[in-house]
C-alpha cells in the first residue's frame, strides 16, 4: 500500500483577496433574490403587489426583507410616488442588471445538471434514513 502525501494545510490568508470586501454579494444566492431579479429583468418598475403574483410562495414579510436587502446592496431602486395612497415601485439598477448574465449561466448549469442533483439527493436520502 502506497502512502498518500499529506495535503497542504489551508492558509490563513486563503481569502486574503476578499479582505475588506463586503460579504453582502453572497446574498445573491438567497432563496428569493434570483426570483426577484427575474421579475424585474424586463426593466418595468413593479409594485409590491405585482411581485407577489409570481412570488406567491414567499410571505409578504420575507419579500419585504428581500427587497430591502436588495435595495441596500444596490441591486434595485425603490421609488415612492407622492400620491394618495402612496405608490411604491421597484426596479433593477445597473448593478442589479449586471447579475442577470451570471444568473442565466447558473440557471443553464442547473438545467444541465438537474438529473445528477436529483440522483445525489435521492442517494443522500437513502443513506441518511
Coordinates of N, CA and C in Angstrom, one line a residue:
X1 N 0.8 -1.2 0.0 CA 0.0 0.0 0.0 C 0.9 1.2 0.0
X2 N 0.6 2.1 -0.9 CA 1.4 3.4 -1.0 C 0.8 4.4 -0.1
X3 N 1.7 5.1 0.5 CA 1.3 6.2 1.4 C 0.9 7.4 0.6
X4 N -0.2 8.0 0.9 CA -0.7 9.2 0.3 C 0.1 10.4 0.9
X5 N 0.5 11.4 0.1 CA 1.2 12.5 0.7 C 0.1 13.3 1.5
X6 N 0.6 13.9 2.6 CA -0.3 14.8 3.4 C -0.7 16.0 2.6
X7 N -2.0 16.4 2.6 CA -2.4 17.6 1.9 C -1.8 18.8 2.6
X8 N -1.6 19.8 1.8 CA -1.0 21.1 2.3 C -2.1 21.7 3.2
X9 N -1.7 22.2 4.4 CA -2.7 22.8 5.3 C -3.3 24.1 4.6
X10 N -4.5 24.4 4.9 CA -5.1 25.6 4.4 C -4.5 26.8 5.0
X11 N -4.2 27.8 4.2 CA -3.5 29.0 4.6 C -4.5 30.0 5.3
X12 N -4.1 30.6 6.4 CA -4.9 31.6 7.0 C -5.3 32.8 6.1
X13 N -4.5 33.0 5.0 CA -4.7 34.1 4.1 C -5.4 33.6 2.8
X14 N -6.1 32.4 2.9 CA -6.8 31.9 1.8 C -7.8 32.9 1.2
X15 N -8.4 33.7 2.0 CA -9.4 34.7 1.5 C -8.9 36.1 1.6
X16 N -7.5 36.2 1.6 CA -6.9 37.5 1.7 C -7.4 38.5 0.6
X17 N -7.6 38.0 -0.6 CA -8.1 38.9 -1.7 C -9.5 39.5 -1.4
X18 N -10.2 38.8 -0.5 CA -11.6 39.3 -0.1 C -11.6 40.2 1.1
X19 N -10.4 40.4 1.7 CA -10.4 41.2 2.9 C -10.9 42.6 2.6
X20 N -11.8 43.1 3.4 CA -12.3 44.5 3.2 C -13.5 44.5 2.3
X21 N -13.7 43.4 1.5 CA -14.9 43.4 0.6 C -16.1 43.0 1.5
X22 N -17.2 43.7 1.2 CA -18.5 43.4 1.9 C -18.9 42.0 1.6
X23 N -19.5 41.3 2.5 CA -19.9 39.9 2.3 C -21.3 39.9 1.7
X24 N -22.0 41.0 1.5 CA -23.4 41.0 1.0 C -23.6 40.3 -0.3
X25 N -22.7 40.4 -1.3 CA -23.0 39.7 -2.5 C -23.3 38.2 -2.4
X26 N -22.9 37.6 -1.3 CA -23.2 36.2 -1.1 C -24.7 36.1 -1.0
X27 N -25.4 37.1 -0.7 CA -26.9 37.1 -0.6 C -27.5 36.8 -1.9
X28 N -26.8 37.0 -3.0 CA -27.4 36.7 -4.3 C -27.8 35.2 -4.4
X29 N -27.2 34.4 -3.6 CA -27.5 33.0 -3.6 C -28.8 32.7 -2.7
X30 N -29.4 33.8 -2.1 CA -30.5 33.6 -1.3 C -31.7 33.0 -2.1
X31 N -32.6 32.5 -1.4 CA -33.7 31.8 -2.0 C -34.6 32.6 -2.9
X32 N -34.8 33.9 -2.6 CA -35.8 34.7 -3.4 C -35.1 35.8 -4.2
X33 N -33.9 36.1 -4.0 CA -33.3 37.2 -4.7 C -33.3 37.0 -6.2
X34 N -32.9 35.8 -6.6 CA -32.8 35.5 -8.1 C -34.2 35.6 -8.7
X35 N -35.2 35.2 -7.9 CA -36.6 35.3 -8.5 C -37.1 36.7 -8.6
X36 N -36.7 37.6 -7.7 CA -37.0 39.0 -7.8 C -36.3 39.6 -9.0
X37 N -35.0 39.2 -9.2 CA -34.3 39.6 -10.4 C -35.0 39.3 -11.7
X38 N -35.5 38.1 -11.7 CA -36.3 37.6 -12.9 C -37.6 38.4 -13.1
X39 N -38.2 38.7 -12.0 CA -39.5 39.5 -12.1 C -39.2 40.9 -12.6
X40 N -38.0 41.5 -12.4 CA -37.7 42.8 -12.8 C -36.9 42.9 -14.0
X41 N -36.5 41.8 -14.6 CA -35.5 41.9 -15.7 C -35.9 42.6 -16.9
X42 N -37.3 42.7 -17.2 CA -37.7 43.4 -18.4 C -37.6 44.9 -18.3
X43 N -37.2 45.4 -17.1 CA -37.0 46.9 -17.0 C -38.2 47.6 -16.5
X44 N -39.4 47.0 -16.4 CA -40.6 47.6 -16.0 C -40.6 47.7 -14.5
X45 N -40.7 48.9 -13.9 CA -40.9 49.1 -12.5 C -42.1 48.3 -12.0
X46 N -42.0 47.6 -10.9 CA -43.2 46.8 -10.4 C -43.5 47.2 -9.0
X47 N -44.8 47.2 -8.7 CA -45.3 47.4 -7.3 C -45.2 46.1 -6.6
X48 N -45.2 46.2 -5.2 CA -45.1 45.0 -4.4 C -46.2 44.0 -4.7
X49 N -47.4 44.5 -4.9 CA -48.5 43.6 -5.2 C -48.3 42.8 -6.5
X50 N -47.6 43.5 -7.5 CA -47.3 42.8 -8.8 C -46.3 41.7 -8.6
X51 N -45.3 42.0 -7.7 CA -44.2 41.0 -7.4 C -44.8 39.8 -6.7
X52 N -45.8 40.0 -5.9 CA -46.4 38.9 -5.1 C -47.1 37.9 -6.0
X53 N -47.6 38.3 -7.2 CA -48.3 37.4 -8.1 C -47.4 36.2 -8.5
X54 N -46.2 36.3 -9.1 CA -45.4 35.2 -9.4 C -44.7 34.6 -8.1
X55 N -44.5 35.5 -7.1 CA -43.8 35.1 -5.9 C -44.8 34.8 -4.8
X56 N -45.9 34.1 -5.1 CA -47.0 33.8 -4.1 C -46.5 32.9 -3.0
X57 N -45.5 32.2 -3.2 CA -45.0 31.2 -2.2 C -44.2 31.9 -1.1
X58 N -43.8 33.1 -1.3 CA -43.0 33.9 -0.3 C -44.0 34.7 0.5
X59 N -43.7 34.8 1.8 CA -44.6 35.6 2.6 C -44.3 37.0 2.4
X60 N -45.3 37.9 2.6 CA -45.0 39.3 2.5 C -43.8 39.8 3.3
X61 N -43.7 39.3 4.5 CA -42.6 39.7 5.4 C -41.2 39.4 4.7
X62 N -41.1 38.2 4.2 CA -39.8 37.7 3.6 C -39.6 38.5 2.3
X63 N -40.6 38.7 1.6 CA -40.4 39.5 0.3 C -40.0 40.9 0.7
X64 N -40.6 41.5 1.7 CA -40.2 42.8 2.1 C -38.7 42.8 2.5
X65 N -38.3 41.8 3.3 CA -36.9 41.7 3.8 C -36.0 41.6 2.6
X66 N -36.4 40.8 1.6 CA -35.6 40.5 0.4 C -35.4 41.8 -0.4
X67 N -36.5 42.6 -0.6 CA -36.4 43.8 -1.3 C -35.6 44.8 -0.6
X68 N -35.7 44.9 0.7 CA -34.9 45.9 1.5 C -33.4 45.5 1.3
X69 N -33.1 44.2 1.4 CA -31.7 43.8 1.3 C -31.1 44.1 -0.1
X70 N -31.9 43.9 -1.1 CA -31.5 44.1 -2.5 C -31.3 45.6 -2.7
X71 N -32.2 46.4 -2.1 CA -32.0 47.9 -2.2 C -30.8 48.3 -1.5
X72 N -30.5 47.8 -0.3 CA -29.3 48.1 0.5 C -28.1 47.8 -0.3
X73 N -28.1 46.7 -1.0 CA -26.9 46.2 -1.7 C -26.8 46.9 -3.1
X74 N -27.8 47.7 -3.4 CA -27.7 48.5 -4.7 C -28.2 47.7 -5.9
X75 N -28.9 46.6 -5.7 CA -29.4 45.8 -6.8 C -30.7 46.3 -7.4
X76 N -31.5 47.1 -6.5 CA -32.7 47.6 -7.0 C -33.0 49.0 -6.4
X77 N -33.8 49.7 -7.1 CA -34.2 51.0 -6.6 C -35.7 51.0 -6.1
X78 N -36.0 51.7 -5.1 CA -37.3 51.8 -4.6 C -37.8 53.3 -4.7
X79 N -38.9 53.5 -5.5 CA -39.4 54.8 -5.8 C -40.7 54.9 -5.1
X80 N -40.9 56.0 -4.3 CA -42.1 56.3 -3.6 C -42.7 57.5 -4.4
X81 N -43.9 57.3 -5.0 CA -44.6 58.3 -5.7 C -45.5 59.1 -4.7
X82 N -45.5 60.4 -4.8 CA -46.3 61.2 -3.9 C -47.7 61.3 -4.4
X83 N -48.4 60.2 -4.0 CA -49.8 60.1 -4.4 C -50.6 59.6 -3.1
X84 N -51.9 59.7 -3.2 CA -52.7 59.2 -2.1 C -53.6 58.1 -2.6
X85 N -53.4 56.8 -2.2 CA -52.4 56.3 -1.3 C -51.0 56.3 -2.0
X86 N -50.0 56.3 -1.2 CA -48.6 56.3 -1.8 C -48.4 55.0 -2.7
X87 N -47.7 55.2 -3.8 CA -47.4 54.1 -4.7 C -45.9 53.9 -4.7
X88 N -45.5 52.7 -4.4 CA -44.1 52.4 -4.4 C -43.8 51.4 -5.5
X89 N -42.7 51.6 -6.2 CA -42.3 50.8 -7.3 C -40.8 50.4 -7.1
X90 N -40.5 49.2 -7.6 CA -39.2 48.6 -7.5 C -38.7 48.4 -8.9
X91 N -37.4 48.7 -9.2 CA -36.8 48.4 -10.5 C -35.3 48.1 -10.3
X92 N -34.8 47.3 -11.2 CA -33.4 46.9 -11.1 C -32.5 48.1 -11.4
X93 N -31.4 48.2 -10.7 CA -30.4 49.2 -11.0 C -29.4 48.6 -12.0
X94 N -28.5 49.4 -12.5 CA -27.4 48.8 -13.4 C -26.7 47.7 -12.7
X95 N -26.4 47.8 -11.4 CA -25.7 46.8 -10.7 C -26.6 45.5 -10.7
X96 N -27.9 45.7 -10.4 CA -28.8 44.5 -10.4 C -28.9 43.9 -11.8
X97 N -28.9 44.7 -12.8 CA -29.0 44.1 -14.2 C -27.7 43.4 -14.5
X98 N -26.6 43.8 -13.9 CA -25.3 43.1 -14.2 C -25.4 41.6 -13.6
X99 N -26.3 41.3 -12.7 CA -26.4 40.0 -12.2 C -27.2 39.0 -13.1
X100 N -27.9 39.6 -14.1 CA -28.7 38.7 -15.0 C -27.8 37.7 -15.8
X101 N -26.7 38.1 -16.3 CA -25.8 37.2 -17.1 C -25.3 36.1 -16.2
X102 N -24.8 36.3 -15.0 CA -24.4 35.2 -14.2 C -25.6 34.4 -13.8
X103 N -26.7 35.0 -13.6 CA -27.9 34.2 -13.2 C -28.3 33.3 -14.3
X104 N -28.3 33.8 -15.6 CA -28.5 32.9 -16.7 C -27.6 31.8 -16.8
X105 N -26.3 32.0 -16.5 CA -25.3 30.9 -16.5 C -25.6 29.9 -15.4
X106 N -26.0 30.4 -14.2 CA -26.3 29.5 -13.1 C -27.5 28.6 -13.5
X107 N -28.5 29.3 -14.1 CA -29.8 28.6 -14.4 C -29.5 27.5 -15.5
X108 N -28.6 27.8 -16.5 CA -28.3 26.9 -17.5 C -27.5 25.7 -16.9
X109 N -26.6 26.0 -16.0 CA -25.9 24.9 -15.3 C -26.9 24.0 -14.5
X110 N -27.8 24.6 -13.8 CA -28.8 23.8 -13.0 C -29.6 23.0 -13.9
X111 N -30.1 23.5 -15.1 CA -30.9 22.7 -16.0 C -30.0 21.5 -16.5
X112 N -28.8 21.7 -16.9 CA -27.9 20.7 -17.4 C -27.7 19.6 -16.4
X113 N -27.5 20.0 -15.1 CA -27.1 19.0 -14.1 C -28.3 18.6 -13.2
X114 N -29.5 19.0 -13.6 CA -30.7 18.6 -12.7 C -30.8 17.1 -12.4
X115 N -30.6 16.2 -13.5 CA -30.7 14.8 -13.2 C -29.6 14.3 -12.1
X116 N -28.4 14.9 -12.3 CA -27.3 14.5 -11.3 C -27.6 15.0 -9.9
X117 N -28.2 16.2 -9.8 CA -28.5 16.7 -8.5 C -29.6 15.9 -7.9
X118 N -30.7 15.6 -8.7 CA -31.8 14.8 -8.2 C -31.3 13.4 -7.7
X119 N -30.4 12.8 -8.5 CA -29.8 11.5 -8.1 C -29.0 11.6 -6.8
X120 N -28.2 12.6 -6.7 CA -27.4 12.8 -5.5 C -28.3 13.0 -4.2
X121 N -29.4 13.8 -4.4 CA -30.3 14.0 -3.3 C -31.0 12.7 -2.9
X122 N -31.4 11.9 -3.9 CA -32.0 10.6 -3.6 C -31.1 9.7 -2.9
X123 N -29.8 9.6 -3.4 CA -28.8 8.8 -2.7 C -28.6 9.2 -1.3
X124 N -28.5 10.5 -1.1 CA -28.3 11.0 0.3 C -29.5 10.6 1.2
X125 N -30.7 10.8 0.7 CA -31.9 10.5 1.5 C -31.9 9.0 1.8
X126 N -31.5 8.1 0.9 CA -31.5 6.7 1.1 C -30.5 6.4 2.2
X127 N -29.3 7.0 2.3 CA -28.3 6.7 3.3 C -28.5 7.4 4.6
X128 N -29.2 8.6 4.5 CA -29.5 9.3 5.7 C -30.6 8.8 6.6
X129 N -31.4 7.9 6.0 CA -32.5 7.4 6.8 C -32.2 6.2 7.6

